[in-house]
Every structure is written in C-alpha cells, then in structure tokens.
Amino acid sequence: MNVVVVDTYKEIGEKAADIFVAQLLMKPNSILGLATGSTPLSLYEALIQRYKDGKIDFSQVTSFNLDEYVGLAPDHEQSYRYFMEKNLFEHINIDKNKTYVPDGLVKDADAFGKAYDQQIKDMGYIDLQILGIGANGHIGFNEPDKIFTYATHKVDLAETTIKANSRFFDSIDDVPKQAISMGIGTIMKSKKIILMATGEAKAQAIRDAIYTDPAPEHPASILQFHQNVTVIVDKEAASLL
Ligand code: GLP
C-alpha cells in the first residue's frame, strides 16, 4: 500500500484527482468505480474544476458506483444516484447512459447483484476504484462480518452506520436499514484502488486497514492483499499510524 499523508481535506481531493487525470490520459475509456459519502466530495470538486480547465475528458468513461440504499428511488434526495448526479455527473461530460449505480428499488437483489458483477466483468473490471471508509472499517457498504462477501449483494446496515448516516436525514428513523453494495471480490478485482479518509474519527479504521491481520471484522484490511492501493489521508486520519 502506498500511504500519502497530506495537510488538508482539499489536498486529499487534489491528490486523488491527479491519479484520475493520469488514468484518463493513459486510457480515455477507463471504467471508473465511484463512491459516495462526504469524503469523495473534495475529489469530485477537484475533478469538476479540472474538467472546466480542460484538463480531463470523461466522454469515453463508464462508471459503476459502489452502493445504493434499498428503498430509495433514484430521484430521492438521499439516494446515491441523486448524490452522483448533483455532485459530479451534471458538471462533467460523462455519458449518463454509461453511469451505473445499483438499483435500490430492485425486487430480486441476488439477480441484480449477479448482473451488476457480470457487467463489470464483461467490461474487463474496474480500472480505478475510489473508496471512502466507514468509522467501523466498512468499504462500500461491506460491514464488519464473519466472512468477506464476494459478490454484489443486499446488506443489513450496522447500527453504527445508520447512526453515522442519520446526519443526512430528517430523523434516524428515515435512514434505510439495508443497502445494495458491490462485494469485496468485485472491489478487489479493480486494477487500481484509492482509499481516502479525513478526520480523527477515521484514524482507527485507517490503522486497522493498514496494520491489522486481514479479517472480515475489519473489511478494509482485505486491501492489504491488493497490488495497487493508494491510501490518501490527512494528518488526523493518519494519527494512529
Ligand atoms: C457511507 C458509504 C461509504 C462511505 C462511508 C463513509 O455510508 N456507503 O461508501 O465510504 O459511509 O462516509 P463518509 O465519507 O461520509 O464519512
């Protein structure tokens, strides 16, 4: 794992954006794996700026998002599809028909997960995957568990995740209890991975991701087995390293 420690949240986004620019110069039709949450916002802001400055072109890109809440329609303000539209897709020249976010309203999650994974496989897997991390170590919505789940699947959200994400909803009761998440196997098939984290609340999760023996109780620790991971953190998130 390459670990890059920077001073500010904005710099995390700038460093990650540098890698995106290089990736799309090398392969303009890259398959990007995208994430939601507060952390990647600095990356998306940096990417929008670079697009405006003519430094990056998304016209040939395909994207797959990590996860979506079960029960939220794409136009729900807290759905991850809506998040992606507002925070990235509407501001760049990506072809909307080539942006994929799991369907939170799907009836048969198993069939959906198989088809999502197959589609990613058929395209040769993700070239560059961006990940945030939960304070409990989750990546996507792969919560701490007894096993690593390979495929895209429906998950029950951990109580701590529901509580953490309640900041975006009017009340904790409005937070969906389940999500569809890309599985650990599909994430690990990505050719390059960037893991981003900011703030002291993520320090233990980052320490576990990098140092603990890989185990499903610390989902991000699986990344130690990946050949090409760049961890970009600020000093607070790096404070236990
Ligand atoms: C969310 C997402 C994750 C994200 C994490 C941290 O629930 N499913 O993909 O990395 O939790 O979010 P944040 O960046 O807002 O701290």
Short mmCIF file of C-alpha atoms and ligand atoms in Angstrom, two decimals:
data_model
loop_
_atom_site.label_atom_id
_atom_site.label_comp_id
_atom_site.label_asym_id
_atom_site.label_seq_id
_atom_site.Cartn_x
_atom_site.Cartn_y
_atom_site.Cartn_z
CA MET A 1 0.00 0.00 0.00
CA ASN A 2 1.23 3.50 -0.79
CA VAL A 3 0.25 5.86 2.01
CA VAL A 4 0.13 9.58 1.22
CA VAL A 5 -0.41 11.95 4.15
CA VAL A 6 -1.49 15.50 3.33
CA ASP A 7 -2.41 18.55 5.39
CA THR A 8 -5.98 19.27 4.35
CA TYR A 9 -9.16 17.66 3.14
CA LYS A 10 -8.90 19.71 -0.06
CA GLU A 11 -5.45 18.25 -0.75
CA ILE A 12 -6.82 14.71 -0.44
CA GLY A 13 -9.14 15.52 -3.34
CA GLU A 14 -6.37 17.16 -5.37
CA LYS A 15 -4.03 14.16 -4.96
CA ALA A 16 -6.78 11.73 -5.91
CA ALA A 17 -7.71 13.93 -8.89
CA ASP A 18 -4.08 13.77 -10.11
CA ILE A 19 -4.43 9.99 -10.29
CA PHE A 20 -7.74 10.29 -12.18
CA VAL A 21 -6.19 12.69 -14.71
CA ALA A 22 -3.28 10.30 -15.29
CA GLN A 23 -5.65 7.34 -15.59
CA LEU A 24 -7.80 9.01 -18.24
CA LEU A 25 -4.75 10.19 -20.19
CA MET A 26 -3.48 6.60 -20.27
CA LYS A 27 -6.89 5.11 -21.02
CA PRO A 28 -9.63 7.58 -22.03
CA ASN A 29 -12.29 4.85 -21.99
CA SER A 30 -11.48 3.77 -18.43
CA ILE A 31 -14.01 2.03 -16.20
CA LEU A 32 -14.23 4.09 -13.03
CA GLY A 33 -15.53 2.83 -9.70
CA LEU A 34 -17.15 5.69 -7.80
CA ALA A 35 -18.13 6.23 -4.18
CA THR A 36 -20.43 8.48 -2.18
CA GLY A 37 -20.22 9.99 1.30
CA SER A 38 -18.63 13.24 2.43
CA THR A 39 -15.05 12.12 1.79
CA PRO A 40 -15.03 11.88 -2.04
CA LEU A 41 -16.63 15.33 -2.36
CA SER A 42 -13.20 17.01 -2.39
CA LEU A 43 -12.21 14.69 -5.24
CA TYR A 44 -15.37 15.44 -7.20
CA GLU A 45 -14.87 19.20 -6.70
CA ALA A 46 -11.29 18.87 -7.97
CA LEU A 47 -12.42 16.79 -10.98
CA ILE A 48 -15.10 19.33 -11.90
CA GLN A 49 -12.53 22.13 -11.76
CA ARG A 50 -10.09 20.18 -13.91
CA TYR A 51 -12.85 19.45 -16.42
CA LYS A 52 -13.67 23.18 -16.57
CA ASP A 53 -9.96 23.89 -17.10
CA GLY A 54 -9.87 21.42 -19.99
CA LYS A 55 -7.53 19.04 -18.20
CA ILE A 56 -9.72 15.93 -18.13
CA ASP A 57 -12.23 14.42 -20.52
CA PHE A 58 -14.90 11.97 -19.36
CA SER A 59 -16.59 11.46 -22.74
CA GLN A 60 -15.47 7.84 -23.12
CA VAL A 61 -15.71 6.82 -19.47
CA THR A 62 -18.03 4.21 -17.97
CA SER A 63 -18.68 4.33 -14.22
CA PHE A 64 -20.02 1.92 -11.64
CA ASN A 65 -20.97 3.09 -8.16
CA LEU A 66 -20.32 1.04 -5.07
CA ASP A 67 -23.70 1.09 -3.41
CA GLU A 68 -27.25 2.35 -3.01
CA TYR A 69 -29.81 2.39 -0.22
CA VAL A 70 -32.61 -0.17 -0.51
CA GLY A 71 -35.98 1.53 -0.92
CA LEU A 72 -34.78 4.91 -2.22
CA ALA A 73 -35.76 5.88 -5.76
CA PRO A 74 -33.09 7.47 -7.99
CA ASP A 75 -34.69 10.91 -7.57
CA HIS A 76 -34.79 10.71 -3.74
CA GLU A 77 -32.51 13.44 -2.39
CA GLN A 78 -30.62 10.97 -0.20
CA SER A 79 -30.22 8.30 -2.85
CA TYR A 80 -26.69 7.75 -4.07
CA ARG A 81 -27.83 8.14 -7.69
CA TYR A 82 -29.06 11.63 -6.80
CA PHE A 83 -25.78 12.35 -4.97
CA MET A 84 -23.75 11.40 -8.02
CA GLU A 85 -25.89 13.47 -10.38
CA LYS A 86 -25.68 16.59 -8.20
CA ASN A 87 -22.05 16.30 -7.10
CA LEU A 88 -20.39 15.05 -10.28
CA PHE A 89 -22.31 13.87 -13.34
CA GLU A 90 -24.22 17.12 -14.01
CA HIS A 91 -20.97 19.07 -14.08
CA ILE A 92 -18.82 16.96 -16.42
CA ASN A 93 -19.10 15.47 -19.91
CA ILE A 94 -19.76 11.88 -18.86
CA ASP A 95 -22.37 9.97 -20.90
CA LYS A 96 -25.20 9.43 -18.38
CA ASN A 97 -26.12 6.19 -20.16
CA LYS A 98 -22.75 4.81 -19.13
CA THR A 99 -23.08 5.65 -15.42
CA TYR A 100 -24.30 2.75 -13.31
CA VAL A 101 -25.48 2.92 -9.69
CA PRO A 102 -27.09 -0.11 -8.02
CA ASP A 103 -30.89 -0.01 -8.16
CA GLY A 104 -32.28 0.49 -4.66
CA LEU A 105 -35.79 -0.46 -5.76
CA VAL A 106 -34.89 -3.80 -7.29
CA LYS A 107 -37.09 -6.76 -6.25
CA ASP A 108 -34.56 -9.56 -6.71
CA ALA A 109 -31.29 -8.32 -5.20
CA ASP A 110 -29.45 -11.60 -5.91
CA ALA A 111 -30.25 -11.50 -9.61
CA PHE A 112 -29.41 -7.80 -9.70
CA GLY A 113 -26.06 -8.38 -7.97
CA LYS A 114 -25.12 -11.16 -10.40
CA ALA A 115 -25.97 -9.00 -13.40
CA TYR A 116 -24.04 -5.99 -11.98
CA ASP A 117 -20.94 -8.11 -11.35
CA GLN A 118 -21.23 -9.76 -14.77
CA GLN A 119 -21.45 -6.39 -16.47
CA ILE A 120 -18.30 -5.21 -14.66
CA LYS A 121 -16.53 -8.47 -15.55
CA ASP A 122 -17.58 -8.23 -19.22
CA MET A 123 -16.05 -4.76 -19.39
CA GLY A 124 -12.74 -6.13 -18.07
CA TYR A 125 -13.24 -4.97 -14.46
CA ILE A 126 -12.80 -1.52 -12.94
CA ASP A 127 -9.62 0.34 -13.86
CA LEU A 128 -9.67 2.82 -10.99
CA GLN A 129 -11.82 2.43 -7.89
CA ILE A 130 -12.32 5.17 -5.32
CA LEU A 131 -13.17 4.14 -1.76
CA GLY A 132 -14.09 6.01 1.40
CA ILE A 133 -14.16 4.14 4.69
CA GLY A 134 -16.70 3.90 7.48
CA ALA A 135 -15.59 4.59 11.05
CA ASN A 136 -16.25 0.85 11.56
CA GLY A 137 -13.95 -0.03 8.65
CA HIS A 138 -16.62 -0.67 6.04
CA ILE A 139 -15.87 -0.17 2.35
CA GLY A 140 -18.87 0.38 0.10
CA PHE A 141 -21.46 -0.98 2.49
CA ASN A 142 -19.50 -4.13 3.30
CA GLU A 143 -19.95 -4.05 7.05
CA PRO A 144 -17.75 -5.88 9.60
CA ASP A 145 -18.79 -9.53 9.42
CA LYS A 146 -17.62 -13.13 9.92
CA ILE A 147 -16.95 -13.56 6.19
CA PHE A 148 -15.92 -11.43 3.24
CA THR A 149 -18.80 -11.37 0.75
CA TYR A 150 -17.51 -11.65 -2.81
CA ALA A 151 -20.44 -10.53 -4.93
CA THR A 152 -22.70 -7.52 -5.16
CA HIS A 153 -25.40 -8.20 -2.58
CA LYS A 154 -28.05 -6.82 -0.25
CA VAL A 155 -26.69 -5.93 3.22
CA ASP A 156 -28.19 -5.09 6.58
CA LEU A 157 -26.57 -1.85 7.69
CA ALA A 158 -24.76 -1.81 11.03
CA GLU A 159 -26.37 0.28 13.80
CA THR A 160 -23.26 2.49 13.82
CA THR A 161 -23.62 3.12 10.08
CA ILE A 162 -27.31 4.01 10.42
CA LYS A 163 -26.40 6.42 13.20
CA ALA A 164 -23.47 7.94 11.26
CA ASN A 165 -25.57 8.44 8.12
CA SER A 166 -28.57 9.84 10.01
CA ARG A 167 -26.89 13.26 9.71
CA PHE A 168 -28.18 13.40 6.14
CA PHE A 169 -31.81 12.54 7.02
CA ASP A 170 -34.51 14.42 8.97
CA SER A 171 -34.64 11.63 11.55
CA ILE A 172 -32.76 8.42 12.25
CA ASP A 173 -35.99 6.53 11.50
CA ASP A 174 -35.79 7.72 7.89
CA VAL A 175 -32.39 6.08 7.31
CA PRO A 176 -32.78 2.91 5.23
CA LYS A 177 -31.81 -0.24 7.12
CA GLN A 178 -30.45 -2.03 4.08
CA ALA A 179 -28.37 -1.31 1.02
CA ILE A 180 -27.14 -2.99 -2.14
CA SER A 181 -23.34 -3.00 -2.11
CA MET A 182 -20.67 -4.07 -4.51
CA GLY A 183 -18.96 -7.03 -2.84
CA ILE A 184 -15.39 -7.32 -1.66
CA GLY A 185 -14.49 -9.63 -4.55
CA THR A 186 -15.61 -7.19 -7.21
CA ILE A 187 -13.82 -4.33 -5.45
CA MET A 188 -10.63 -6.39 -5.20
CA LYS A 189 -10.71 -7.13 -8.95
CA SER A 190 -10.22 -3.40 -9.62
CA LYS A 191 -6.85 -2.70 -11.16
CA LYS A 192 -6.10 0.36 -9.02
CA ILE A 193 -7.72 1.48 -5.79
CA ILE A 194 -7.61 4.81 -3.97
CA LEU A 195 -8.76 4.77 -0.34
CA MET A 196 -9.49 8.24 1.05
CA ALA A 197 -10.12 9.28 4.64
CA THR A 198 -10.27 12.51 6.59
CA GLY A 199 -10.51 13.33 10.29
CA GLU A 200 -9.75 11.71 13.61
CA ALA A 201 -12.97 9.66 13.57
CA LYS A 202 -11.41 7.55 10.79
CA ALA A 203 -7.98 7.11 12.43
CA GLN A 204 -8.66 3.70 13.98
CA ALA A 205 -10.31 2.38 10.81
CA ILE A 206 -7.28 3.50 8.77
CA ARG A 207 -4.90 1.91 11.26
CA ASP A 208 -6.85 -1.36 11.11
CA ALA A 209 -6.98 -1.23 7.29
CA ILE A 210 -3.20 -0.97 7.06
CA TYR A 211 -1.87 -2.91 10.06
CA THR A 212 -4.33 -5.46 11.37
CA ASP A 213 -4.20 -9.04 10.03
CA PRO A 214 -6.73 -9.07 7.18
CA ALA A 215 -10.06 -10.23 8.58
CA PRO A 216 -13.74 -9.62 7.72
CA GLU A 217 -14.23 -7.90 11.08
CA HIS A 218 -12.14 -5.10 9.51
CA PRO A 219 -13.42 -5.08 5.91
CA ALA A 220 -10.86 -2.57 4.56
CA SER A 221 -7.99 -4.77 5.81
CA ILE A 222 -8.53 -7.02 2.74
CA LEU A 223 -6.89 -4.23 0.72
CA GLN A 224 -3.51 -5.37 2.09
CA PHE A 225 -3.76 -8.23 -0.43
CA HIS A 226 -4.27 -5.86 -3.37
CA GLN A 227 -1.31 -4.99 -5.61
CA ASN A 228 -2.10 -1.34 -6.24
CA VAL A 229 -3.71 0.64 -3.41
CA THR A 230 -3.00 4.29 -2.65
CA VAL A 231 -4.26 5.49 0.72
CA ILE A 232 -4.69 9.27 0.82
CA VAL A 233 -5.33 10.68 4.28
CA ASP A 234 -4.99 13.89 6.22
CA LYS A 235 -2.87 14.09 9.39
CA GLU A 236 -5.87 13.45 11.64
CA ALA A 237 -6.87 10.23 9.85
CA ALA A 238 -3.18 9.22 9.88
CA SER A 239 -2.75 10.00 13.59
CA LEU A 240 -2.64 6.33 14.69
CA LEU A 241 -0.22 5.14 12.00
C1 GLP B 1 -21.06 5.52 3.60
C2 GLP B 1 -20.76 4.83 2.25
C3 GLP B 1 -19.31 4.51 2.11
C4 GLP B 1 -18.50 5.64 2.67
C5 GLP B 1 -18.68 5.71 4.16
C6 GLP B 1 -18.04 6.91 4.82
O1 GLP B 1 -22.11 5.02 4.29
N1 GLP B 1 -21.53 3.67 1.95
O2 GLP B 1 -19.02 4.23 0.75
O3 GLP B 1 -17.14 5.47 2.39
O4 GLP B 1 -20.00 5.52 4.54
O5 GLP B 1 -18.74 8.07 4.56
P1 GLP B 1 -18.18 9.50 4.83
O6 GLP B 1 -17.18 9.75 3.74
O7 GLP B 1 -19.36 10.41 4.71
O8 GLP B 1 -17.56 9.50 6.17
#
